[in-house]
Short mmCIF file of C-alpha atoms in Angstrom, two decimals:
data_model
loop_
_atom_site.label_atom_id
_atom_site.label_comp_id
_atom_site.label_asym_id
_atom_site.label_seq_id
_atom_site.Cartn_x
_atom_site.Cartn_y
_atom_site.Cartn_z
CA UNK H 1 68.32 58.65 -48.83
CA UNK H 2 71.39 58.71 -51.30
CA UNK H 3 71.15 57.38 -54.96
CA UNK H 4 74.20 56.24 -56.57
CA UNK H 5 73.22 58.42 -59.99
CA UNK H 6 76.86 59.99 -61.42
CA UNK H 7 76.42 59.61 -64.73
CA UNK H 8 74.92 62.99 -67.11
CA UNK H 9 71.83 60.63 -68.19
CA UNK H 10 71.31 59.21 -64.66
CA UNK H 11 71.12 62.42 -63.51
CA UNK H 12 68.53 63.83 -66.27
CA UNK H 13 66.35 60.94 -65.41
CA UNK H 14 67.00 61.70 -61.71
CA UNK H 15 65.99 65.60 -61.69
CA UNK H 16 62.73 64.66 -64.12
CA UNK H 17 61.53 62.18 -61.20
CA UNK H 18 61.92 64.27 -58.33
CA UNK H 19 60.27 67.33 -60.31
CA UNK H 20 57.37 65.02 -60.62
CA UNK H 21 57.71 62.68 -57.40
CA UNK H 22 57.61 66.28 -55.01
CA UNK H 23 53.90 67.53 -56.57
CA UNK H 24 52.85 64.27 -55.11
CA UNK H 25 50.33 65.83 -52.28
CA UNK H 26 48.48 62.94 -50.04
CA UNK H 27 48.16 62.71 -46.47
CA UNK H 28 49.27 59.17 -46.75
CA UNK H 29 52.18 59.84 -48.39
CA UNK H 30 55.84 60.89 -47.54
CA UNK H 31 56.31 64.37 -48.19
CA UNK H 32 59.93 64.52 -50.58
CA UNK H 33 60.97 68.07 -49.22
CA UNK H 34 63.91 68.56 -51.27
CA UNK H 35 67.03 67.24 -52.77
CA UNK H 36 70.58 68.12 -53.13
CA UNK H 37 74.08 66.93 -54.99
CA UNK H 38 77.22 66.40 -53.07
CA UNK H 39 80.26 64.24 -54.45
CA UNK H 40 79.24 61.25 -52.73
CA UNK H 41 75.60 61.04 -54.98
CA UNK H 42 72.21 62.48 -55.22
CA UNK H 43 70.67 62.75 -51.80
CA UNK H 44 66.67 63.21 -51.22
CA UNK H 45 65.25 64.62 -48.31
CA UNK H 46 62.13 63.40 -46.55
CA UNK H 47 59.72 64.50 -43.74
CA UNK H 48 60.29 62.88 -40.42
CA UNK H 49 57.74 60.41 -39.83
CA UNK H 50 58.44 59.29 -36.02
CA UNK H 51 57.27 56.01 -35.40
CA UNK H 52 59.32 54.43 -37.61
CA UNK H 53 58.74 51.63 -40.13
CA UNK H 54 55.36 48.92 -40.54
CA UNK H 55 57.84 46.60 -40.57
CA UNK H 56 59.30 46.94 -37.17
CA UNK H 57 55.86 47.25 -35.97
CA UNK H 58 54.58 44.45 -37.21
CA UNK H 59 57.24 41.87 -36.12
CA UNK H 60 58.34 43.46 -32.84
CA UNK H 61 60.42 41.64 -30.74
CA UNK H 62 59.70 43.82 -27.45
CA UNK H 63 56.05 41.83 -26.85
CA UNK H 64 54.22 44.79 -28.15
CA UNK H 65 51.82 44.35 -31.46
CA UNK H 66 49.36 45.95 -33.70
CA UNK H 67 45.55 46.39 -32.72
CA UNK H 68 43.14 45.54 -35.64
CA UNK H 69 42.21 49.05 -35.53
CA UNK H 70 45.26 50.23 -35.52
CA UNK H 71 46.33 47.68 -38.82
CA UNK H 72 42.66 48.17 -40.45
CA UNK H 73 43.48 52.09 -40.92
CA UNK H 74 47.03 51.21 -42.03
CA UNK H 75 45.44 49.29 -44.46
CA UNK H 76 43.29 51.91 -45.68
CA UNK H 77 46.13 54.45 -45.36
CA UNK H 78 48.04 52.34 -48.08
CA UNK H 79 45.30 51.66 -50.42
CA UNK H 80 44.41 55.56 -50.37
CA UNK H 81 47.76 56.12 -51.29
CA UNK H 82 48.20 53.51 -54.31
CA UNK H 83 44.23 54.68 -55.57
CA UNK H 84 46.34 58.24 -56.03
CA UNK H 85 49.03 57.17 -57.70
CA UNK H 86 47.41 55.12 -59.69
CA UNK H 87 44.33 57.21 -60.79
CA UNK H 88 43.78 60.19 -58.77
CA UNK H 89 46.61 62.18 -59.93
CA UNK H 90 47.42 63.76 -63.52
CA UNK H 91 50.05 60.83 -64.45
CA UNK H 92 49.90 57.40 -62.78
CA UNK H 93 52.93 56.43 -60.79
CA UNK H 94 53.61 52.96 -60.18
CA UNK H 95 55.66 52.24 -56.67
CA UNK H 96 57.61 49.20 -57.51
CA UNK H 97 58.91 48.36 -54.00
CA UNK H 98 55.70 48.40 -52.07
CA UNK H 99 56.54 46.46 -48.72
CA UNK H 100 56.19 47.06 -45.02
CA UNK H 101 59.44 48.44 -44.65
CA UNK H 102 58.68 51.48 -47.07
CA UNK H 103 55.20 52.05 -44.80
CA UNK H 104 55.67 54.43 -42.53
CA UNK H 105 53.64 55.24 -39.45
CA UNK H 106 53.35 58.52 -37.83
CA UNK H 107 52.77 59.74 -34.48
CA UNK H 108 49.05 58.90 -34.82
CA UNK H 109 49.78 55.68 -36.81
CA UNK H 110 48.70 56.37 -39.94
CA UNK H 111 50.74 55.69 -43.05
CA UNK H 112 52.62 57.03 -44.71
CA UNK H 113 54.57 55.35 -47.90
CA UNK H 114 57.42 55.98 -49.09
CA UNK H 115 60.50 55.44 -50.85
CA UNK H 116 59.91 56.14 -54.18
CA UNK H 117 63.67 55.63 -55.94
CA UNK H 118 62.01 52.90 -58.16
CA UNK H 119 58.79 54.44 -58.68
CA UNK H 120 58.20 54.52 -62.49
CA UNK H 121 55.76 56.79 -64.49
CA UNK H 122 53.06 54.85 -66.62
CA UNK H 123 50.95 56.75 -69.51
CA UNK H 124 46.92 56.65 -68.43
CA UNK H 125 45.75 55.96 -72.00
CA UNK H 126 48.55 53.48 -73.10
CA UNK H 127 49.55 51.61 -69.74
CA UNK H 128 52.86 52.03 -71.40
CA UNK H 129 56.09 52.91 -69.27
CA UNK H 130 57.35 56.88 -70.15
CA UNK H 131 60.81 55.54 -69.19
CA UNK H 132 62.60 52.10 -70.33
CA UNK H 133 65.25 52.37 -66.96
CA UNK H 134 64.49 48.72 -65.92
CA UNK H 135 62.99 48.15 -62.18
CA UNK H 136 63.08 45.45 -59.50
CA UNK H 137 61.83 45.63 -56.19
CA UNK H 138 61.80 42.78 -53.26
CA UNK H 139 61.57 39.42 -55.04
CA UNK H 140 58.97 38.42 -52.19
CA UNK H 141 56.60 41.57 -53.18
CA UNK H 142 56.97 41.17 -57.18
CA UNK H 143 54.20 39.75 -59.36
CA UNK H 144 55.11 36.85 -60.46
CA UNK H 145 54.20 37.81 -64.14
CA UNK H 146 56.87 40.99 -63.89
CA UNK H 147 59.95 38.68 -63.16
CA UNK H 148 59.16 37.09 -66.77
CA UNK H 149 58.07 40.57 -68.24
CA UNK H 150 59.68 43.50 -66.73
CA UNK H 151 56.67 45.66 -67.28
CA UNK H 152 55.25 47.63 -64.16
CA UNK H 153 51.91 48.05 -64.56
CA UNK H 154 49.08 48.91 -61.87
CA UNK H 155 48.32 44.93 -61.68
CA UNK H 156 51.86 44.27 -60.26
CA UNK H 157 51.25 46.95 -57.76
CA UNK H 158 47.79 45.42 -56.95
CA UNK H 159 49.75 41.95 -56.39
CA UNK H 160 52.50 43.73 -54.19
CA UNK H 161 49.69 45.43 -52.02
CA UNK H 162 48.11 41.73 -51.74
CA UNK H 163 51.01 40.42 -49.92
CA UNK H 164 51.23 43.68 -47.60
CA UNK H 165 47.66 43.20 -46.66
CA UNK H 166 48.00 39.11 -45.73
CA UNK H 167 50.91 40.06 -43.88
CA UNK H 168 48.65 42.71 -41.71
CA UNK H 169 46.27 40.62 -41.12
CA UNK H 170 48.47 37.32 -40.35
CA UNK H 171 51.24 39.06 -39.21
CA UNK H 172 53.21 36.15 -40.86
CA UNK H 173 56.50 36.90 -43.72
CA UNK H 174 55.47 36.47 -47.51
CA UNK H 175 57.40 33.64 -47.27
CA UNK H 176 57.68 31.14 -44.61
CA UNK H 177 59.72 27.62 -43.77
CA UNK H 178 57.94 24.38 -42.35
CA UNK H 179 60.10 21.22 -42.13
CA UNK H 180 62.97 23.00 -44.35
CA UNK H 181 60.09 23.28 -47.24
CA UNK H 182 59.81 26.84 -47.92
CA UNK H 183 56.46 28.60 -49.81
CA UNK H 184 54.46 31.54 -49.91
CA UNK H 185 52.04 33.74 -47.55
CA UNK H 186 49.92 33.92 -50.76
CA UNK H 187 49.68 29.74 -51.40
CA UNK H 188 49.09 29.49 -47.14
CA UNK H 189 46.28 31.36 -46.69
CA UNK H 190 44.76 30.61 -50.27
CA UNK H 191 44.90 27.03 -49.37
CA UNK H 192 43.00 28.03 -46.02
CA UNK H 193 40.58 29.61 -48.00
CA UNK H 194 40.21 26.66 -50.15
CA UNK H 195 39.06 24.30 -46.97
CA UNK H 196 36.89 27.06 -45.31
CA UNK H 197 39.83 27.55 -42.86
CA UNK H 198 40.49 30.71 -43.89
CA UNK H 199 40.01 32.27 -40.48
CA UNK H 200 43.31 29.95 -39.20
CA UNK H 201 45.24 32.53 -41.41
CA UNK H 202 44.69 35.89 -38.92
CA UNK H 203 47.51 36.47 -36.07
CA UNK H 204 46.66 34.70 -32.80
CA UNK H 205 46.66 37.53 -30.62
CA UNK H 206 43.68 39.05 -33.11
CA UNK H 207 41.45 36.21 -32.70
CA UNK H 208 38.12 36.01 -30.81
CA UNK H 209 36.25 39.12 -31.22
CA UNK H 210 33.80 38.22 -33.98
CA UNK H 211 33.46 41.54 -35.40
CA UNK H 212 36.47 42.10 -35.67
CA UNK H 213 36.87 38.01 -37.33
CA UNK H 214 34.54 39.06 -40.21
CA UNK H 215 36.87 42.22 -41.39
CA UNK H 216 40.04 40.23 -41.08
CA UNK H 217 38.33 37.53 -42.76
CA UNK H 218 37.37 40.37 -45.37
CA UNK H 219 40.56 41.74 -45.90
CA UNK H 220 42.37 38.20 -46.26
CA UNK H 221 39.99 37.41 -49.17
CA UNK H 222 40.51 40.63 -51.01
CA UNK H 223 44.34 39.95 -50.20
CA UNK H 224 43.93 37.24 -52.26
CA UNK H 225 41.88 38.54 -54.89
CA UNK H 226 44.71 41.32 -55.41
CA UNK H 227 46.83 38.00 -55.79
CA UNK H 228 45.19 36.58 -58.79
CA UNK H 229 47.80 34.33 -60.77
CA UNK H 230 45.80 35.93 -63.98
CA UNK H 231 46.54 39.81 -63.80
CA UNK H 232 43.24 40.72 -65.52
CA UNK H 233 41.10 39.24 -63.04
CA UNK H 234 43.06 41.47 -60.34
CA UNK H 235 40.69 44.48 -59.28
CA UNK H 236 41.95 47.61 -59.16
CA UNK H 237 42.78 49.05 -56.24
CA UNK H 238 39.61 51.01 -56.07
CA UNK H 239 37.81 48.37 -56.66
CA UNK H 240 39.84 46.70 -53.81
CA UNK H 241 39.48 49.54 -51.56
CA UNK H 242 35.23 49.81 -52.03
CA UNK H 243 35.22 46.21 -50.66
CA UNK H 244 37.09 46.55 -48.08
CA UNK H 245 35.40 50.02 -46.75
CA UNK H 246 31.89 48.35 -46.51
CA UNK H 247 30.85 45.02 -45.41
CA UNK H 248 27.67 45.22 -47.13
CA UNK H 249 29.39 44.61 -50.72
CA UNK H 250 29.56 40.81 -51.03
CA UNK H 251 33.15 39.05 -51.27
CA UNK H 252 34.40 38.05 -54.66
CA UNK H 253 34.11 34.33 -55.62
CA UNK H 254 37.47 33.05 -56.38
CA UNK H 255 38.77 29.57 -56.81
CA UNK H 256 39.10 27.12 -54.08
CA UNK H 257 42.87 26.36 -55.10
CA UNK H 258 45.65 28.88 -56.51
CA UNK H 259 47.08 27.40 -59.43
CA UNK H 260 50.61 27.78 -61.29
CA UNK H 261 52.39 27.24 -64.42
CA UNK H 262 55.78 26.83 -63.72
CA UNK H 263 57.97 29.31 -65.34
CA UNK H 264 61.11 27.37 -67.31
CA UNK H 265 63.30 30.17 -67.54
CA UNK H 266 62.99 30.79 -63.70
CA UNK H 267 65.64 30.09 -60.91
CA UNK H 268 63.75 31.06 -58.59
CA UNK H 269 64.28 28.26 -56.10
CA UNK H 270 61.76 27.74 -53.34
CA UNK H 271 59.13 30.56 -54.92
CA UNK H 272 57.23 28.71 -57.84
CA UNK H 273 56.83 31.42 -60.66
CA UNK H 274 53.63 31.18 -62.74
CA UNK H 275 53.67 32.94 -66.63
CA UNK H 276 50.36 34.37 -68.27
CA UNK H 277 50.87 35.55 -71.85
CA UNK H 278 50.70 38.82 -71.82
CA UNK H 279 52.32 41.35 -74.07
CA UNK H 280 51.21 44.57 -72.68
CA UNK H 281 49.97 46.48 -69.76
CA UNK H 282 47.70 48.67 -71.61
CA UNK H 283 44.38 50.57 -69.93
CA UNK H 284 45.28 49.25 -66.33
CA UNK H 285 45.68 52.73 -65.48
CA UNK H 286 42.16 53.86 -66.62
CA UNK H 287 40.83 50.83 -65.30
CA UNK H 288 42.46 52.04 -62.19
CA UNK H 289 40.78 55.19 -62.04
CA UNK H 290 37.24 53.93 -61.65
CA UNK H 291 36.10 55.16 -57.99
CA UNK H 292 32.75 52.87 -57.73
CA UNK H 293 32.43 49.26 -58.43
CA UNK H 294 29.10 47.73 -59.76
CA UNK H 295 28.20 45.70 -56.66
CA UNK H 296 26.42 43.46 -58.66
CA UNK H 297 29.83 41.76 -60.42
CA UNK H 298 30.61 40.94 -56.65
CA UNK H 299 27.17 39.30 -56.10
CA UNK H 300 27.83 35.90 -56.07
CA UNK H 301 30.33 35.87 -54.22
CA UNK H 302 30.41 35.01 -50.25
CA UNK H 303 29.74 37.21 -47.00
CA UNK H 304 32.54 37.44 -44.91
CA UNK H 305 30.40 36.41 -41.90
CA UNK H 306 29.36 33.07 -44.31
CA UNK H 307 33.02 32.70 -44.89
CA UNK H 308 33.41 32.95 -40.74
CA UNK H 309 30.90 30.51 -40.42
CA UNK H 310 32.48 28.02 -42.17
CA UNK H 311 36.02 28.81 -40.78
CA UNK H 312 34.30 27.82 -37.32
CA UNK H 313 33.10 24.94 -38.72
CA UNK H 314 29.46 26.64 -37.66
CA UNK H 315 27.78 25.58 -41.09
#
């Protein structure tokens, strides 16, 4: 990967990062191996991961497509990875560009994220960024609340891994086009949810094994939990991540309709921004770090096999 970083400052910042970004050790990470200068720009060196990107697996035009096993351990694979960076390690990295096209599957499928060139440090006590080198990822993958603030926090990564996981599961774009009226993944399938239809949201060629229904089912809802228009009512992704290991813990309750308030200052054309005052980012990363969720805030919330039910139109 080569990074256009020529200037003396741009390349401080640049040898800082990669000190930090190549102590990252996960399994569902890709390994940085090294780095080197030559007079076209800084170029970083990666592990080979073979079967290429999530991306082209997920919207292959050769007939072939993802098993639900095979897309339920990429999902855990991803959420593993943002639970490190955002709590497990010594300083909490935030990705910034989390999409399908920066998962990467190895020979065994599992993932492997990467491309961290916007990846931006955030203090565990404060929340607050330890660099002010502004970020933007893939407008379809950004919270909302980030276009308005520019702070990356954990909560905008939650929102970008939201969008990932609907896409697994409906193996549909973020954003998609009916009768030259364009809107979200997010609004879809949380309108679904909001006429017990939520089931209509999963890829066709998943559909009909009912075990299988109920974990889809599962992971769409906490797809759109991670979505929350109001960032603090976004779990963490460990919080996330506990839900979606078990079906015993019961789904969140959320509201039957996504709502908005329309951004003035955006130009964002066919994606309607929503704003929530909110000045800083602090404690997201502590929050992140919790590792067990009281099962008892989930409790009134549904089952996913309820949530089936009514998708079926069986209650």
């Amino acid at each position: 990967m080569l990074l256009a970083e020529s200037s003396a400052h741009g390349r401080k910042e640049f040898e800082a990062e990669e000190r930090i970004i190549s102590r990252l050790k996960h399994r569902n990470l890709v390994q940085l191996l090294g780095w080197c200068d030559n007079h076209k720009g800084l170029l970083l060196v990666y592990e080979l991961v073979t079967e290429g990107s999530l991306d082209r697996h997920l919207y292959s035009k050769d007939g072939k497509y993802l098993t639900w096993p095979q897309r339920y351990k990429i999902i855990l694979g991803l959420g593993s990875a943002l639970h490190y960076l955002h709590g497990e390690w010594e300083q909490c990295i935030v990705h910034n560009d989390i999409k399908p096209g920066n998962i990467m599957l190895d020979s065994s499928m599992s993932t492997k994220l990467g491309d961290f060139g916007l990846a931006r440090l955030v203090d565990h006590d404060t929340g607050l960024l330890q660099t002010t080198k502004a970020v933007l990822g893939t407008v379809v993958y950004i919270d909302p609340e980030f276009v308005n603030t520019r702070r990356p926090c954990t909560e905008s990564g939650v929102y970008s891994f939201s969008v990932v996981l609907l896409e697994i599961v409906s193996g549909r774009r973020p954003v998609m086009e009916t009768a030259g009226k364009s809107f979200t993944l997010v609004r879809w399938v949380w309108g679904l949810y909001g006429r017990n239809m939520i089931l209509g949201a999963v890829d066709e060629r998943l559909r009909g094994d009912e075990a299988n229904d109920r974990w889809m089912v599962r992971v769409l809802v906490v797809g759109l939990w991670c979505a929350h228009p109001d960032r603090s009512k976004r779990p963490s992704v460990a919080q996330a991540m506990h839900v979606l290991q078990s079906d015993e813990v019961r789904l969140p309750a959320l509201a039957l309709h996504m709502w908005t308030v329309p951004d003035p200052t955006s130009s964002s054309g066919p994606y309607e921004a929503f704003s929530i005052d909110s000045s800083t980012c602090s404690s997201s990363c502590a929050r992140s770090s919790l590792v067990n969720t009281d099962a008892a805030s989930l409790s009134s919330g549904s089952s996913s096999t309820a949530l089936l039910r009514h998708s079926k139109g069986l209650v």
